[in-house]
Amino acid sequence: MSIHIGAKPGDIAETVFIAGDPLRAKYMANKYLSDVSCYNEVRGMYGYTGNYQGKRISVQGTGMGIPSTAIYVNELIREYQVKTLVRIGSCGSLQPHIKLYDLVVGMSASTDSSINKLQFNGMDFAACADFGLLHKAYTFAEQQKFPVKVGHILSTDVFYDEDPEAWKLWSRYGVLAVEMESNCLYTLAAKYGIQALSLLTVSDSLVTKEAISSEEREKSFDQMMQTALSLLG
Ligand code: HPA
């Protein structure tokens, strides 16, 4: 038992998919896994373990933002010996060519969060994905003809920014999309020597101001989940 995850040792698989929304974790577990058991309900942050084509896998909600995600990622790695973490999330496009429903694979994750500077005594750590997972995910998504894009992402601490144009700085530097979690996932994976990757579906665009509805959101996540499942084994 850790502080925020009420699972016993061995309840959680070595590979865990993490989603900001615990109901997405539930949706994924019920849709894709067999022999599913729920190992966590603490704070409504559901976690499930089951099988996919004979492989054991867990799916865990993390909540939104770096602080909440960092709590679950720390506990999964330190208390439950998790070795591979794949985020399945949503993001907002920062580029005209990144469209709604596109699958964005986060190669690196910049941040405006002070967590990076706190950890590295005022210096910056370049948080990046595991290349093996990235290569595998990209190859699978290309084969499936999913609209996949690989590149830089931004993990912001601020959803409702004081300056509504603040995203344009990151856009000018070629950052594809914004979300709120991957930077800490990649940094913690580096710290503990495990593998991590973020797969993101574009749910809105800061460029065009379009957004997909919450029902459409659920359906459009399937291409991302299939890509995540292709990483098993
Ligand atoms: N901003 C930050 N995080 C997000 C967004 C966004 O527009 N869309 C999905 N996650």
mmCIF file of C-alpha atoms and ligand atoms in Angstrom:
data_model
loop_
_atom_site.group_PDB
_atom_site.id
_atom_site.type_symbol
_atom_site.label_atom_id
_atom_site.label_comp_id
_atom_site.label_asym_id
_atom_site.label_seq_id
_atom_site.Cartn_x
_atom_site.Cartn_y
_atom_site.Cartn_z
ATOM 1 C CA MET A 1 0.000 0.000 0.000
ATOM 2 C CA SER A 2 1.286 3.429 -0.850
ATOM 3 C CA ILE A 3 -0.243 6.711 0.289
ATOM 4 C CA HIS A 4 -2.453 7.324 -2.752
ATOM 5 C CA ILE A 5 -2.731 3.875 -4.310
ATOM 6 C CA GLY A 6 -4.492 1.219 -2.242
ATOM 7 C CA ALA A 7 -3.029 -1.794 -4.062
ATOM 8 C CA LYS A 8 -1.122 -4.729 -2.569
ATOM 9 C CA PRO A 9 2.357 -5.608 -3.856
ATOM 10 C CA GLY A 10 1.923 -7.580 -7.091
ATOM 11 C CA ASP A 11 -1.518 -6.109 -7.909
ATOM 12 C CA ILE A 12 -0.060 -3.784 -10.538
ATOM 13 C CA ALA A 13 1.578 -4.949 -13.810
ATOM 14 C CA GLU A 14 5.097 -3.932 -14.917
ATOM 15 C CA THR A 15 3.556 -1.916 -17.752
ATOM 16 C CA VAL A 16 1.007 0.735 -16.827
ATOM 17 C CA PHE A 17 -0.995 3.027 -19.104
ATOM 18 C CA ILE A 18 -1.794 6.302 -17.358
ATOM 19 C CA ALA A 19 -4.650 8.667 -18.175
ATOM 20 C CA GLY A 20 -5.483 12.023 -16.583
ATOM 21 C CA ASP A 21 -9.157 11.069 -16.490
ATOM 22 C CA PRO A 22 -9.814 8.036 -14.245
ATOM 23 C CA LEU A 23 -12.987 7.307 -16.245
ATOM 24 C CA ARG A 24 -10.858 6.904 -19.350
ATOM 25 C CA ALA A 25 -8.787 4.360 -17.446
ATOM 26 C CA LYS A 26 -12.038 2.528 -16.632
ATOM 27 C CA TYR A 27 -13.250 2.744 -20.258
ATOM 28 C CA MET A 28 -9.979 1.351 -21.543
ATOM 29 C CA ALA A 29 -9.825 -1.491 -19.002
ATOM 30 C CA ASN A 30 -13.409 -2.555 -19.740
ATOM 31 C CA LYS A 31 -13.079 -2.277 -23.490
ATOM 32 C CA TYR A 32 -9.697 -3.909 -24.095
ATOM 33 C CA LEU A 33 -8.730 -6.093 -21.128
ATOM 34 C CA SER A 34 -9.972 -9.495 -19.936
ATOM 35 C CA ASP A 35 -10.000 -10.756 -16.318
ATOM 36 C CA VAL A 36 -10.060 -7.171 -15.103
ATOM 37 C CA SER A 37 -9.787 -6.304 -11.426
ATOM 38 C CA CYS A 38 -9.953 -2.835 -9.896
ATOM 39 C CA TYR A 39 -7.033 -2.361 -7.498
ATOM 40 C CA ASN A 40 -7.624 1.270 -6.570
ATOM 41 C CA GLU A 41 -10.550 3.520 -5.774
ATOM 42 C CA VAL A 42 -8.778 5.910 -3.375
ATOM 43 C CA ARG A 43 -9.810 9.491 -4.311
ATOM 44 C CA GLY A 44 -11.793 8.050 -7.248
ATOM 45 C CA MET A 45 -8.469 7.615 -9.064
ATOM 46 C CA TYR A 46 -9.303 4.214 -10.508
ATOM 47 C CA GLY A 47 -6.637 1.649 -11.317
ATOM 48 C CA TYR A 48 -7.232 -1.686 -13.065
ATOM 49 C CA THR A 49 -5.159 -4.725 -13.938
ATOM 50 C CA GLY A 50 -6.114 -7.222 -16.651
ATOM 51 C CA ASN A 51 -4.833 -9.131 -19.673
ATOM 52 C CA TYR A 52 -4.479 -8.164 -23.291
ATOM 53 C CA GLN A 53 -3.614 -11.028 -25.661
ATOM 54 C CA GLY A 54 -2.005 -12.946 -22.804
ATOM 55 C CA LYS A 55 -0.025 -9.972 -21.485
ATOM 56 C CA ARG A 56 -0.625 -8.445 -18.076
ATOM 57 C CA ILE A 57 -1.215 -4.728 -18.022
ATOM 58 C CA SER A 58 -2.539 -2.031 -15.692
ATOM 59 C CA VAL A 59 -4.362 1.210 -16.416
ATOM 60 C CA GLN A 60 -4.249 4.012 -13.845
ATOM 61 C CA GLY A 61 -5.879 7.462 -13.601
ATOM 62 C CA THR A 62 -3.530 10.266 -12.502
ATOM 63 C CA GLY A 63 -5.652 13.425 -12.407
ATOM 64 C CA MET A 64 -4.722 16.558 -14.309
ATOM 65 C CA GLY A 65 -1.452 18.450 -14.062
ATOM 66 C CA ILE A 66 2.118 17.788 -13.029
ATOM 67 C CA PRO A 67 1.719 17.646 -9.209
ATOM 68 C CA SER A 68 -1.062 15.039 -9.291
ATOM 69 C CA THR A 69 0.613 12.997 -12.034
ATOM 70 C CA ALA A 70 3.963 13.084 -10.215
ATOM 71 C CA ILE A 71 2.375 11.546 -7.100
ATOM 72 C CA TYR A 72 1.004 8.547 -9.028
ATOM 73 C CA VAL A 73 4.104 8.099 -11.173
ATOM 74 C CA ASN A 74 6.392 8.198 -8.108
ATOM 75 C CA GLU A 75 4.290 5.633 -6.263
ATOM 76 C CA LEU A 76 3.921 3.338 -9.295
ATOM 77 C CA ILE A 77 7.691 3.260 -9.785
ATOM 78 C CA ARG A 78 8.877 3.291 -6.162
ATOM 79 C CA GLU A 79 6.229 1.156 -4.449
ATOM 80 C CA TYR A 80 5.052 -1.121 -7.261
ATOM 81 C CA GLN A 81 8.215 -1.573 -9.376
ATOM 82 C CA VAL A 82 6.594 -0.405 -12.603
ATOM 83 C CA LYS A 83 9.049 -0.491 -15.535
ATOM 84 C CA THR A 84 7.105 1.016 -18.455
ATOM 85 C CA LEU A 85 4.673 3.933 -18.327
ATOM 86 C CA VAL A 86 2.654 5.005 -21.353
ATOM 87 C CA ARG A 87 0.512 8.093 -21.043
ATOM 88 C CA ILE A 88 -2.700 8.133 -23.053
ATOM 89 C CA GLY A 89 -3.908 11.704 -22.952
ATOM 90 C CA SER A 90 -5.372 14.635 -24.798
ATOM 91 C CA CYS A 91 -3.717 17.817 -26.019
ATOM 92 C CA GLY A 92 -4.368 21.153 -27.669
ATOM 93 C CA SER A 93 -2.791 21.861 -31.066
ATOM 94 C CA LEU A 94 -0.287 24.726 -31.328
ATOM 95 C CA GLN A 95 0.290 24.373 -35.091
ATOM 96 C CA PRO A 96 -1.978 24.856 -38.135
ATOM 97 C CA HIS A 97 -0.986 21.433 -39.518
ATOM 98 C CA ILE A 98 -1.868 19.589 -36.283
ATOM 99 C CA LYS A 99 -5.576 18.818 -36.632
ATOM 100 C CA LEU A 100 -8.328 17.594 -34.302
ATOM 101 C CA TYR A 101 -8.096 13.791 -33.801
ATOM 102 C CA ASP A 102 -4.412 13.664 -34.845
ATOM 103 C CA LEU A 103 -2.253 11.347 -32.758
ATOM 104 C CA VAL A 104 0.718 13.264 -31.329
ATOM 105 C CA VAL A 105 3.694 11.326 -29.963
ATOM 106 C CA GLY A 106 5.669 13.471 -27.526
ATOM 107 C CA MET A 107 9.380 13.240 -28.378
ATOM 108 C CA SER A 108 10.299 15.880 -25.793
ATOM 109 C CA ALA A 109 8.293 17.814 -23.213
ATOM 110 C CA SER A 110 9.143 21.398 -22.284
ATOM 111 C CA THR A 111 7.425 23.004 -19.325
ATOM 112 C CA ASP A 112 6.557 26.319 -17.691
ATOM 113 C CA SER A 113 6.308 24.474 -14.376
ATOM 114 C CA SER A 114 8.898 25.300 -11.728
ATOM 115 C CA ILE A 115 9.229 21.592 -10.874
ATOM 116 C CA ASN A 116 12.076 21.202 -13.358
ATOM 117 C CA LYS A 117 14.081 24.114 -11.962
ATOM 118 C CA LEU A 118 13.403 23.060 -8.353
ATOM 119 C CA GLN A 119 14.755 19.601 -9.088
ATOM 120 C CA PHE A 120 17.819 20.778 -11.031
ATOM 121 C CA ASN A 121 18.933 23.750 -8.881
ATOM 122 C CA GLY A 122 17.711 26.391 -11.347
ATOM 123 C CA MET A 123 19.009 24.572 -14.429
ATOM 124 C CA ASP A 124 16.920 22.866 -17.099
ATOM 125 C CA PHE A 125 16.596 19.163 -17.814
ATOM 126 C CA ALA A 126 15.555 18.229 -21.363
ATOM 127 C CA ALA A 127 12.779 15.725 -20.691
ATOM 128 C CA CYS A 128 12.430 13.248 -23.545
ATOM 129 C CA ALA A 129 10.662 10.015 -24.414
ATOM 130 C CA ASP A 130 12.150 6.532 -24.526
ATOM 131 C CA PHE A 131 13.321 6.074 -28.120
ATOM 132 C CA GLY A 132 12.447 2.362 -28.309
ATOM 133 C CA LEU A 133 8.820 2.994 -27.325
ATOM 134 C CA LEU A 134 8.612 6.052 -29.565
ATOM 135 C CA HIS A 135 9.929 4.163 -32.582
ATOM 136 C CA LYS A 136 7.563 1.249 -32.013
ATOM 137 C CA ALA A 137 4.518 3.502 -31.528
ATOM 138 C CA TYR A 138 5.303 5.549 -34.620
ATOM 139 C CA THR A 139 5.883 2.477 -36.793
ATOM 140 C CA PHE A 140 2.585 0.903 -35.681
ATOM 141 C CA ALA A 141 0.570 4.123 -36.130
ATOM 142 C CA GLU A 142 2.032 4.654 -39.621
ATOM 143 C CA GLN A 143 1.199 1.068 -40.622
ATOM 144 C CA GLN A 144 -2.380 1.593 -39.411
ATOM 145 C CA LYS A 145 -2.544 4.841 -41.393
ATOM 146 C CA PHE A 146 -3.405 6.791 -38.255
ATOM 147 C CA PRO A 147 -2.773 10.553 -38.592
ATOM 148 C CA VAL A 148 0.386 10.443 -36.448
ATOM 149 C CA LYS A 149 2.822 13.309 -35.765
ATOM 150 C CA VAL A 150 5.998 13.101 -33.667
ATOM 151 C CA GLY A 151 7.660 16.116 -32.030
ATOM 152 C CA HIS A 152 8.000 18.529 -29.153
ATOM 153 C CA ILE A 153 5.161 19.077 -26.723
ATOM 154 C CA LEU A 154 4.609 21.540 -23.877
ATOM 155 C CA SER A 155 3.457 20.515 -20.403
ATOM 156 C CA THR A 156 1.919 23.647 -18.939
ATOM 157 C CA ASP A 157 0.825 24.384 -15.380
ATOM 158 C CA VAL A 158 -1.721 26.928 -16.577
ATOM 159 C CA PHE A 159 -4.884 25.946 -18.448
ATOM 160 C CA TYR A 160 -6.495 29.413 -18.210
ATOM 161 C CA ASP A 161 -3.550 31.658 -18.999
ATOM 162 C CA GLU A 162 -3.418 35.348 -17.948
ATOM 163 C CA ASP A 163 -2.160 36.010 -21.489
ATOM 164 C CA PRO A 164 -4.324 34.102 -24.007
ATOM 165 C CA GLU A 165 -1.552 34.455 -26.612
ATOM 166 C CA ALA A 166 1.204 32.952 -24.420
ATOM 167 C CA TRP A 167 1.152 29.684 -26.413
ATOM 168 C CA LYS A 168 2.448 31.482 -29.517
ATOM 169 C CA LEU A 169 6.003 31.582 -28.129
ATOM 170 C CA TRP A 170 6.072 27.762 -27.990
ATOM 171 C CA SER A 171 4.390 27.556 -31.366
ATOM 172 C CA ARG A 172 7.138 29.680 -32.944
ATOM 173 C CA TYR A 173 9.689 27.167 -31.660
ATOM 174 C CA GLY A 174 7.877 24.308 -33.383
ATOM 175 C CA VAL A 175 6.143 22.793 -30.356
ATOM 176 C CA LEU A 176 3.266 20.712 -31.730
ATOM 177 C CA ALA A 177 0.823 20.624 -28.855
ATOM 178 C CA VAL A 178 0.135 21.498 -25.217
ATOM 179 C CA GLU A 179 -0.946 19.256 -22.346
ATOM 180 C CA MET A 180 -0.216 19.232 -18.607
ATOM 181 C CA GLU A 181 1.645 16.069 -17.535
ATOM 182 C CA SER A 182 4.336 14.595 -19.788
ATOM 183 C CA ASN A 183 7.299 16.651 -18.585
ATOM 184 C CA CYS A 184 7.198 15.114 -15.108
ATOM 185 C CA LEU A 185 6.563 11.645 -16.546
ATOM 186 C CA TYR A 186 9.709 11.826 -18.702
ATOM 187 C CA THR A 187 11.822 13.355 -15.932
ATOM 188 C CA LEU A 188 10.780 10.750 -13.366
ATOM 189 C CA ALA A 189 11.343 7.952 -15.878
ATOM 190 C CA ALA A 190 14.900 9.268 -16.373
ATOM 191 C CA LYS A 191 15.454 9.536 -12.626
ATOM 192 C CA TYR A 192 14.453 5.921 -12.018
ATOM 193 C CA GLY A 193 15.822 4.451 -15.252
ATOM 194 C CA ILE A 194 12.504 3.222 -16.617
ATOM 195 C CA GLN A 195 10.800 3.658 -20.016
ATOM 196 C CA ALA A 196 8.096 6.242 -20.706
ATOM 197 C CA LEU A 197 6.149 7.589 -23.660
ATOM 198 C CA SER A 198 3.248 10.002 -24.099
ATOM 199 C CA LEU A 199 0.601 9.390 -26.741
ATOM 200 C CA LEU A 200 -1.861 12.239 -27.144
ATOM 201 C CA THR A 201 -5.025 12.799 -29.130
ATOM 202 C CA VAL A 202 -5.705 16.357 -30.267
ATOM 203 C CA SER A 203 -8.951 17.386 -28.543
ATOM 204 C CA ASP A 204 -8.790 21.111 -29.265
ATOM 205 C CA SER A 205 -6.816 23.689 -31.209
ATOM 206 C CA LEU A 206 -5.445 26.946 -29.848
ATOM 207 C CA VAL A 207 -4.886 27.968 -33.485
ATOM 208 C CA THR A 208 -8.456 27.511 -34.799
ATOM 209 C CA LYS A 209 -10.283 27.453 -31.391
ATOM 210 C CA GLU A 210 -12.131 24.250 -32.416
ATOM 211 C CA ALA A 211 -12.733 21.472 -29.897
ATOM 212 C CA ILE A 212 -14.236 17.989 -30.014
ATOM 213 C CA SER A 213 -17.146 17.074 -27.733
ATOM 214 C CA SER A 214 -16.671 14.789 -24.743
ATOM 215 C CA GLU A 215 -18.521 11.905 -26.501
ATOM 216 C CA GLU A 216 -16.405 12.241 -29.624
ATOM 217 C CA ARG A 217 -13.383 12.393 -27.360
ATOM 218 C CA GLU A 218 -14.055 8.917 -26.001
ATOM 219 C CA LYS A 219 -14.397 7.372 -29.475
ATOM 220 C CA SER A 220 -11.430 9.162 -30.981
ATOM 221 C CA PHE A 221 -9.176 7.776 -28.270
ATOM 222 C CA ASP A 222 -9.367 4.292 -29.788
ATOM 223 C CA GLN A 223 -6.537 4.806 -32.292
ATOM 224 C CA MET A 224 -4.344 5.999 -29.430
ATOM 225 C CA MET A 225 -5.258 3.022 -27.255
ATOM 226 C CA GLN A 226 -4.514 0.564 -30.059
ATOM 227 C CA THR A 227 -1.129 2.233 -30.497
ATOM 228 C CA ALA A 228 -0.459 1.949 -26.748
ATOM 229 C CA LEU A 229 -1.422 -1.746 -26.789
ATOM 230 C CA SER A 230 0.964 -2.360 -29.708
ATOM 231 C CA LEU A 231 3.817 -1.501 -27.296
ATOM 232 C CA LEU A 232 3.206 -4.535 -25.086
ATOM 233 C CA GLY A 233 5.670 -7.411 -25.133
HETATM 234 N N1 HPA B 1 -4.323 23.073 -22.845
HETATM 235 C C1 HPA B 1 -3.745 22.349 -21.882
HETATM 236 N N2 HPA B 1 -3.957 21.066 -21.738
HETATM 237 C C2 HPA B 1 -4.760 20.454 -22.611
HETATM 238 C C3 HPA B 1 -5.380 21.150 -23.647
HETATM 239 C C4 HPA B 1 -5.137 22.522 -23.778
HETATM 240 O O1 HPA B 1 -5.656 23.191 -24.692
HETATM 241 N N3 HPA B 1 -6.145 20.258 -24.356
HETATM 242 C C5 HPA B 1 -5.957 19.057 -23.751
HETATM 243 N N4 HPA B 1 -5.142 19.168 -22.710
#
